[in-house]
């Protein structure tokens, strides 16, 4: 399971140090793609295949936009010997990644956020909204 939050910085070449705890669960090669709310999603190859299969099982009328969104900008990634991953410019632009980033575990995937966007999103969460969501799910 991917958990935790980690503050890092992008270097001038678009590389970011990827947390070792997350690397261990993601494997040597993983997938970077556009995510929701202006972040990037990071999937292990196994989880990516599960996502692809679920989308592929949908009728084309429902899956086309999902296919275009997730697959068009996705890429395979690997960490270098220093534990850094290069984030392609198109994905950096999509997520507004410039310097300070947050890499967070989100169960079956990790997410990469512009730190300011992450802080804004977190400030919108409250105990009440989380309690409501838990009630809806039967917790």
Coordinates of N, CA, C and O in Angstrom, one line a residue:
X1 N 0.8 -1.2 0.0 CA 0.0 0.0 0.0 C 0.9 1.2 0.0 O 1.9 1.3 0.7
X2 N 0.5 2.2 -0.8 CA 1.3 3.5 -0.9 C 0.7 4.5 0.1 O -0.5 4.9 -0.1
X3 N 1.5 4.9 1.1 CA 1.0 5.8 2.1 C 2.1 6.9 2.4 O 3.3 6.7 2.0
X4 N 1.7 8.0 3.0 CA 2.7 9.0 3.4 C 2.7 10.2 2.5 O 2.1 10.2 1.4
X5 N 3.3 11.3 3.0 CA 3.4 12.5 2.1 C 4.9 13.0 2.3 O 5.4 12.9 3.4
X6 N 5.4 13.4 1.2 CA 6.9 13.7 1.1 C 7.0 15.0 0.3 O 6.6 15.1 -0.8
X7 N 7.7 16.0 0.9 CA 8.0 17.2 0.2 C 9.4 17.1 -0.5 O 10.4 16.7 0.1
X8 N 9.4 17.5 -1.8 CA 10.6 17.5 -2.6 C 10.6 18.6 -3.5 O 9.6 19.4 -3.6
X9 N 11.7 18.8 -4.2 CA 11.9 19.9 -5.2 C 12.3 19.3 -6.5 O 13.1 18.4 -6.6
X10 N 11.7 19.9 -7.6 CA 12.2 19.6 -9.0 C 13.5 20.3 -9.2 O 13.7 21.4 -8.8
X11 N 14.4 19.6 -9.9 CA 15.6 20.3 -10.3 C 15.4 20.9 -11.7 O 14.3 20.8 -12.3
X12 N 16.4 21.6 -12.2 CA 16.3 22.3 -13.5 C 16.0 21.4 -14.7 O 15.5 21.8 -15.7
X13 N 16.3 20.1 -14.5 CA 16.1 19.1 -15.6 C 14.7 18.4 -15.5 O 14.5 17.5 -16.2
X14 N 13.9 18.8 -14.5 CA 12.6 18.2 -14.3 C 12.7 16.9 -13.6 O 11.8 16.1 -13.6
X15 N 13.7 16.7 -12.8 CA 13.9 15.5 -12.0 C 13.4 15.7 -10.6 O 13.6 16.8 -10.0
X16 N 12.9 14.7 -9.9 CA 12.5 14.8 -8.5 C 12.9 13.6 -7.8 O 12.9 12.5 -8.4
X17 N 13.4 13.7 -6.6 CA 13.8 12.6 -5.8 C 12.5 11.8 -5.4 O 11.6 12.5 -4.8
X18 N 12.4 10.6 -5.7 CA 11.2 9.8 -5.4 C 11.4 9.0 -4.2 O 12.4 8.3 -4.0
X19 N 10.5 9.1 -3.2 CA 10.7 8.5 -1.9 C 10.9 7.0 -2.0 O 10.2 6.3 -2.7
X20 N 11.9 6.5 -1.3 CA 12.3 5.1 -1.3 C 11.1 4.2 -0.9 O 10.9 3.1 -1.5
X21 N 10.4 4.6 0.1 CA 9.2 3.8 0.5 C 8.2 3.6 -0.6 O 7.6 2.5 -0.7
X22 N 8.0 4.6 -1.4 CA 7.0 4.4 -2.5 C 7.7 3.7 -3.7 O 7.0 2.9 -4.3
X23 N 9.0 3.9 -3.9 CA 9.6 3.1 -5.0 C 9.6 1.6 -4.7 O 9.4 0.9 -5.7
X24 N 9.7 1.2 -3.5 CA 9.7 -0.2 -3.2 C 8.4 -0.8 -3.6 O 8.4 -1.9 -4.1
X25 N 7.3 -0.1 -3.4 CA 6.0 -0.7 -3.7 C 5.6 -0.5 -5.2 O 4.9 -1.3 -5.8
X26 N 6.2 0.5 -5.9 CA 5.8 0.7 -7.3 C 6.6 -0.2 -8.2 O 6.2 -0.4 -9.3
X27 N 7.8 -0.5 -7.8 CA 8.7 -1.4 -8.6 C 9.7 -0.5 -9.4 O 9.7 0.7 -9.3
X28 N 10.5 -1.2 -10.2 CA 11.6 -0.5 -10.9 C 11.0 0.4 -12.0 O 11.6 1.5 -12.3
X29 N 10.0 0.0 -12.7 CA 9.4 0.7 -13.7 C 7.9 1.0 -13.3 O 7.2 0.1 -12.8
X30 N 7.5 2.2 -13.5 CA 6.1 2.6 -13.2 C 5.6 3.6 -14.2 O 6.3 4.0 -15.1
X31 N 4.3 3.9 -14.0 CA 3.6 4.8 -15.0 C 3.3 6.1 -14.4 O 2.7 6.2 -13.3
X32 N 3.6 7.2 -15.1 CA 3.2 8.6 -14.8 C 2.1 8.9 -15.7 O 2.2 8.7 -16.9
X33 N 1.0 9.5 -15.2 CA -0.1 10.0 -16.1 C -0.7 11.2 -15.5 O -0.5 11.5 -14.3
X34 N -1.5 11.9 -16.3 CA -2.4 12.9 -15.8 C -3.3 12.4 -14.7 O -3.7 11.2 -14.8
X35 N -3.5 13.2 -13.7 CA -4.4 12.7 -12.6 C -5.6 13.7 -12.5 O -5.7 14.6 -13.4
X36 N -6.4 13.5 -11.5 CA -7.5 14.4 -11.3 C -7.1 15.6 -10.5 O -6.1 15.6 -9.7
X37 N -7.9 16.7 -10.5 CA -7.6 17.9 -9.7 C -6.3 18.5 -10.0 O -5.7 19.2 -9.1
X38 N -5.7 18.3 -11.2 CA -4.4 18.9 -11.5 C -3.2 18.3 -10.9 O -2.2 19.0 -10.8
X39 N -3.2 17.1 -10.6 CA -2.0 16.4 -10.1 C -1.7 15.3 -11.1 O -2.3 15.1 -12.1
X40 N -0.6 14.6 -10.8 CA -0.2 13.5 -11.6 C -0.4 12.2 -10.8 O -0.3 12.2 -9.6
X41 N -0.8 11.1 -11.5 CA -1.0 9.8 -10.9 C 0.3 9.0 -11.2 O 0.8 9.1 -12.3
X42 N 0.7 8.2 -10.2 CA 1.8 7.3 -10.4 C 1.3 5.9 -10.1 O 0.9 5.6 -8.9
X43 N 1.4 5.0 -11.0 CA 0.9 3.6 -10.9 C 2.0 2.6 -11.1 O 2.9 2.8 -12.0
X44 N 2.0 1.5 -10.3 CA 2.8 0.4 -10.6 C 2.3 -0.2 -11.9 O 1.2 0.1 -12.4
X45 N 3.1 -1.0 -12.6 CA 2.7 -1.6 -13.8 C 1.4 -2.5 -13.6 O 0.5 -2.5 -14.5
X46 N 1.4 -3.2 -12.5 CA 0.2 -4.1 -12.3 C -1.1 -3.2 -12.1 O -2.1 -3.6 -12.6
X47 N -1.0 -2.2 -11.3 CA -2.2 -1.3 -11.1 C -2.6 -0.6 -12.4 O -3.8 -0.4 -12.7
X48 N -1.6 -0.2 -13.2 CA -1.9 0.4 -14.5 C -2.6 -0.5 -15.4 O -3.6 -0.2 -16.0
X49 N -2.2 -1.8 -15.4 CA -2.9 -2.8 -16.2 C -4.4 -3.0 -15.7 O -5.3 -3.2 -16.5
X50 N -4.6 -2.9 -14.4 CA -5.9 -3.1 -13.9 C -6.8 -1.9 -14.3 O -7.9 -2.1 -14.7
X51 N -6.2 -0.7 -14.2 CA -6.9 0.5 -14.7 C -7.3 0.4 -16.2 O -8.4 0.6 -16.6
X52 N -6.3 0.0 -17.0 CA -6.5 -0.1 -18.4 C -7.6 -1.1 -18.7 O -8.5 -0.9 -19.5
X53 N -7.6 -2.3 -18.0 CA -8.6 -3.3 -18.2 C -10.0 -2.8 -17.9 O -10.9 -3.0 -18.6
X54 N -10.1 -2.1 -16.8 CA -11.4 -1.6 -16.4 C -11.9 -0.6 -17.4 O -13.1 -0.6 -17.8
X55 N -11.1 0.3 -17.9 CA -11.5 1.2 -19.0 C -11.8 0.5 -20.3 O -12.8 0.8 -20.9
X56 N -11.0 -0.5 -20.6 CA -11.2 -1.2 -21.9 C -12.6 -2.0 -21.8 O -13.2 -2.2 -22.9
X57 N -13.0 -2.4 -20.6 CA -14.3 -3.2 -20.5 C -15.5 -2.3 -20.7 O -16.6 -2.8 -21.0
X58 N -15.4 -1.0 -20.6 CA -16.5 0.0 -20.8 C -16.8 0.1 -22.3 O -16.0 -0.1 -23.2
X59 N -18.1 0.4 -22.6 CA -18.4 0.7 -24.0 C -17.6 1.9 -24.5 O -17.3 2.8 -23.7
X60 N -17.3 1.9 -25.8 CA -16.5 3.0 -26.3 C -17.0 4.4 -26.0 O -16.3 5.3 -25.7
X61 N -18.4 4.5 -26.0 CA -19.0 5.8 -25.8 C -18.7 6.3 -24.4 O -18.6 7.5 -24.1
X62 N -18.4 5.4 -23.4 CA -18.0 5.8 -22.1 C -16.5 5.8 -21.8 O -16.0 6.5 -21.0
X63 N -15.8 5.0 -22.6 CA -14.4 4.9 -22.3 C -13.5 5.8 -23.1 O -12.3 6.1 -22.7
X64 N -14.0 6.4 -24.2 CA -13.1 7.2 -25.1 C -12.4 8.3 -24.4 O -11.2 8.5 -24.5
X65 N -13.2 9.1 -23.7 CA -12.6 10.3 -23.0 C -11.6 9.8 -21.9 O -10.6 10.5 -21.7
X66 N -11.9 8.8 -21.2 CA -11.0 8.2 -20.2 C -9.7 7.8 -20.8 O -8.6 8.0 -20.3
X67 N -9.8 7.1 -22.0 CA -8.7 6.6 -22.7 C -7.8 7.8 -23.1 O -6.6 7.8 -22.9
X68 N -8.4 8.8 -23.7 CA -7.6 10.0 -24.1 C -7.0 10.7 -23.0 O -5.8 11.1 -23.0
X69 N -7.7 10.9 -21.9 CA -7.2 11.6 -20.7 C -6.0 10.8 -20.1 O -4.9 11.4 -19.9
X70 N -6.2 9.6 -19.8 CA -5.2 8.8 -19.0 C -4.0 8.4 -19.9 O -2.9 8.4 -19.5
X71 N -4.3 7.9 -21.1 CA -3.3 7.2 -21.9 C -2.5 8.2 -22.8 O -1.3 7.9 -23.1
X72 N -3.1 9.3 -23.2 CA -2.3 10.1 -24.2 C -1.1 10.7 -23.6 O -0.1 10.8 -24.3
X73 N -1.1 11.1 -22.4 CA 0.1 11.7 -21.8 C 0.9 10.8 -20.9 O 1.9 11.3 -20.3
X74 N 0.5 9.6 -20.8 CA 1.2 8.7 -19.9 C 2.5 8.2 -20.4 O 2.8 8.2 -21.6
X75 N 3.4 7.9 -19.5 CA 4.7 7.4 -19.9 C 5.3 6.5 -18.8 O 4.9 6.5 -17.6
X76 N 6.1 5.6 -19.3 CA 6.9 4.7 -18.3 C 8.0 5.5 -17.7 O 8.6 6.4 -18.4
X77 N 8.3 5.3 -16.4 CA 9.3 6.0 -15.7 C 10.1 5.0 -14.9 O 9.6 4.0 -14.5
X78 N 11.4 5.4 -14.7 CA 12.3 4.6 -13.9 C 13.1 5.6 -13.1 O 13.5 6.7 -13.6
X79 N 13.5 5.3 -11.9 CA 14.4 6.1 -11.1 C 15.8 5.9 -11.5 O 16.2 4.7 -11.8
X80 N 16.6 6.9 -11.5 CA 18.1 6.8 -11.7 C 18.8 6.2 -10.5 O 18.1 5.9 -9.5
X81 N 20.1 6.1 -10.5 CA 20.8 5.6 -9.3 C 20.7 6.4 -8.1 O 20.9 5.9 -7.0
X82 N 20.3 7.7 -8.2 CA 20.2 8.6 -7.1 C 18.7 8.6 -6.6 O 18.3 9.4 -5.7
X83 N 17.8 7.8 -7.2 CA 16.4 7.7 -6.8 C 15.6 8.9 -7.4 O 14.5 9.1 -6.9
X84 N 16.1 9.5 -8.5 CA 15.3 10.6 -9.1 C 14.6 10.0 -10.3 O 15.1 9.1 -11.0
X85 N 13.4 10.6 -10.6 CA 12.6 10.3 -11.8 C 12.5 11.6 -12.6 O 12.3 12.7 -12.0
X86 N 12.6 11.5 -13.9 CA 12.3 12.6 -14.8 C 10.9 12.7 -15.1 O 10.3 11.7 -15.5
X87 N 10.3 13.8 -14.8 CA 8.9 14.1 -15.2 C 8.9 14.8 -16.5 O 9.4 15.9 -16.6
X88 N 8.3 14.3 -17.5 CA 8.2 14.9 -18.8 C 7.6 16.3 -18.7 O 6.7 16.6 -17.9
X89 N 8.1 17.2 -19.6 CA 7.6 18.6 -19.6 C 6.1 18.7 -19.7 O 5.4 19.5 -19.1
X90 N 5.5 17.9 -20.6 CA 4.0 17.9 -20.8 C 3.3 17.6 -19.5 O 2.3 18.3 -19.2
X91 N 3.8 16.7 -18.7 CA 3.1 16.4 -17.4 C 3.4 17.4 -16.4 O 2.5 17.8 -15.6
X92 N 4.6 18.0 -16.4 CA 4.9 19.1 -15.5 C 4.0 20.3 -15.8 O 3.5 20.9 -14.8
X93 N 3.8 20.6 -17.0 CA 2.9 21.7 -17.4 C 1.5 21.4 -16.9 O 0.8 22.3 -16.4
X94 N 1.0 20.2 -17.2 CA -0.4 19.8 -16.8 C -0.6 20.0 -15.3 O -1.6 20.6 -14.9
X95 N 0.4 19.6 -14.5 CA 0.2 19.7 -13.0 C 0.8 20.9 -12.4 O 0.7 21.1 -11.2
X96 N 1.3 21.8 -13.2 CA 1.8 23.1 -12.7 C 3.0 22.9 -11.8 O 3.3 23.6 -10.9
X97 N 3.9 21.9 -12.1 CA 5.0 21.6 -11.3 C 6.2 22.4 -11.8 O 6.6 22.4 -12.9
X98 N 6.7 23.2 -10.8 CA 7.8 24.1 -11.1 C 9.0 23.9 -10.2 O 10.1 23.7 -10.6
X99 N 8.7 23.9 -8.9 CA 9.8 23.8 -8.0 C 9.4 22.8 -6.8 O 9.8 21.7 -6.8
X100 N 8.6 23.3 -5.9 CA 8.2 22.6 -4.7 C 7.1 21.6 -5.1 O 6.0 22.1 -5.6
X101 N 7.2 20.3 -4.8 CA 6.2 19.4 -5.1 C 6.0 18.5 -3.8 O 6.8 18.4 -2.9
X102 N 4.8 17.9 -3.8 CA 4.4 16.9 -2.8 C 4.2 15.6 -3.5 O 3.5 15.6 -4.5
X103 N 4.8 14.6 -3.0 CA 4.5 13.2 -3.5 C 3.8 12.5 -2.3 O 4.3 12.4 -1.2
X104 N 2.6 12.0 -2.6 CA 1.8 11.4 -1.6 C 1.3 10.0 -2.0 O 1.1 9.8 -3.2
X105 N 1.3 9.2 -1.0 CA 0.7 7.8 -1.2 C -0.8 7.9 -1.2 O -1.4 8.6 -0.3
X106 N -1.5 7.2 -2.1 CA -2.9 7.2 -2.1 C -3.5 5.8 -2.3 O -4.2 5.5 -3.3
X107 N -3.0 4.9 -1.5 CA -3.4 3.5 -1.5 C -2.8 2.7 -2.7 O -1.7 2.3 -2.5
X108 N -3.5 2.6 -3.8 CA -2.9 1.8 -4.9 C -2.1 2.7 -5.9 O -1.6 2.2 -6.9
X109 N -2.0 4.0 -5.7 CA -1.3 4.8 -6.5 C -0.6 5.9 -5.7 O -1.0 6.1 -4.5
X110 N 0.4 6.6 -6.2 CA 0.9 7.8 -5.6 C 0.4 9.0 -6.5 O 0.0 8.8 -7.6
X111 N 0.5 10.2 -5.9 CA 0.2 11.4 -6.6 C 1.3 12.4 -6.4 O 1.9 12.4 -5.4
X112 N 1.5 13.2 -7.5 CA 2.5 14.2 -7.4 C 1.8 15.5 -7.6 O 1.1 15.7 -8.6
X113 N 1.9 16.4 -6.7 CA 1.2 17.7 -6.6 C 2.2 18.9 -6.6 O 3.2 18.8 -6.0
X114 N 1.8 20.0 -7.2 CA 2.4 21.3 -7.0 C 2.1 21.5 -5.5 O 1.0 21.4 -5.0
X115 N 3.1 21.9 -4.7 CA 2.9 22.1 -3.2 C 1.8 23.1 -2.9 O 1.0 22.8 -2.0
X116 N 1.7 24.2 -3.6 CA 0.7 25.1 -3.3 C -0.7 24.6 -3.6 O -1.6 24.7 -2.7
X117 N -0.9 23.8 -4.7 CA -2.2 23.2 -5.0 C -2.5 22.2 -3.9 O -3.7 22.0 -3.5
X118 N -1.5 21.4 -3.4 CA -1.7 20.4 -2.4 C -2.2 21.1 -1.1 O -3.1 20.6 -0.5
X119 N -1.5 22.2 -0.7 CA -1.9 22.9 0.5 C -3.3 23.4 0.4 O -4.1 23.3 1.3
X120 N -3.7 24.0 -0.8 CA -5.0 24.5 -1.0 C -6.1 23.4 -0.9 O -7.1 23.5 -0.3
X121 N -5.8 22.2 -1.5 CA -6.7 21.1 -1.5 C -6.9 20.6 -0.1 O -8.0 20.4 0.4
X122 N -5.8 20.5 0.6 CA -5.9 20.0 2.0 C -6.6 20.9 2.9 O -7.4 20.5 3.8
X123 N -6.5 22.2 2.7 CA -7.2 23.2 3.5 C -8.7 23.2 3.3 O -9.5 23.6 4.1
X124 N -9.2 22.6 2.2 CA -10.6 22.5 1.9 C -11.2 21.2 2.6 O -12.4 21.1 2.7
X125 N -10.4 20.3 3.0 CA -10.9 19.1 3.7 C -11.2 19.5 5.2 O -10.4 20.2 5.8
X126 N -12.2 19.0 5.7 CA -12.5 19.2 7.1 C -13.0 17.9 7.7 O -13.3 16.9 7.0
X127 N -13.0 17.8 9.0 CA -13.5 16.6 9.7 C -14.9 16.3 9.3 O -15.2 15.1 9.1
X128 N -15.7 17.3 9.1 CA -17.1 17.1 8.7 C -17.2 16.4 7.3 O -18.0 15.5 7.1
X129 N -16.5 17.0 6.3 CA -16.6 16.4 5.0 C -16.0 15.0 4.9 O -16.6 14.1 4.2
X130 N -15.0 14.7 5.7 CA -14.5 13.3 5.7 C -15.5 12.4 6.4 O -15.7 11.3 6.0
X131 N -16.1 12.9 7.5 CA -17.1 12.1 8.2 C -18.3 11.8 7.3 O -18.8 10.6 7.3
X132 N -18.7 12.7 6.5 CA -19.8 12.5 5.6 C -19.5 11.5 4.5 O -20.3 10.6 4.2
X133 N -18.3 11.6 4.0 CA -17.8 10.6 3.0 C -17.8 9.2 3.6 O -18.1 8.2 3.0
X134 N -17.3 9.1 4.9 CA -17.2 7.8 5.6 C -18.6 7.2 5.8 O -18.8 6.0 5.7
X135 N -19.5 8.1 6.2 CA -20.9 7.7 6.4 C -21.5 7.1 5.1 O -22.2 6.0 5.1
X136 N -21.2 7.8 4.0 CA -21.8 7.3 2.7 C -21.2 5.9 2.3 O -21.9 5.1 1.7
X137 N -20.0 5.7 2.7 CA -19.3 4.4 2.4 C -19.6 3.3 3.5 O -19.2 2.2 3.4
X138 N -20.3 3.7 4.5 CA -20.7 2.7 5.5 C -19.7 2.4 6.6 O -19.7 1.4 7.2
X139 N -18.8 3.4 6.8 CA -17.8 3.2 7.9 C -18.3 3.7 9.2 O -19.0 4.6 9.4

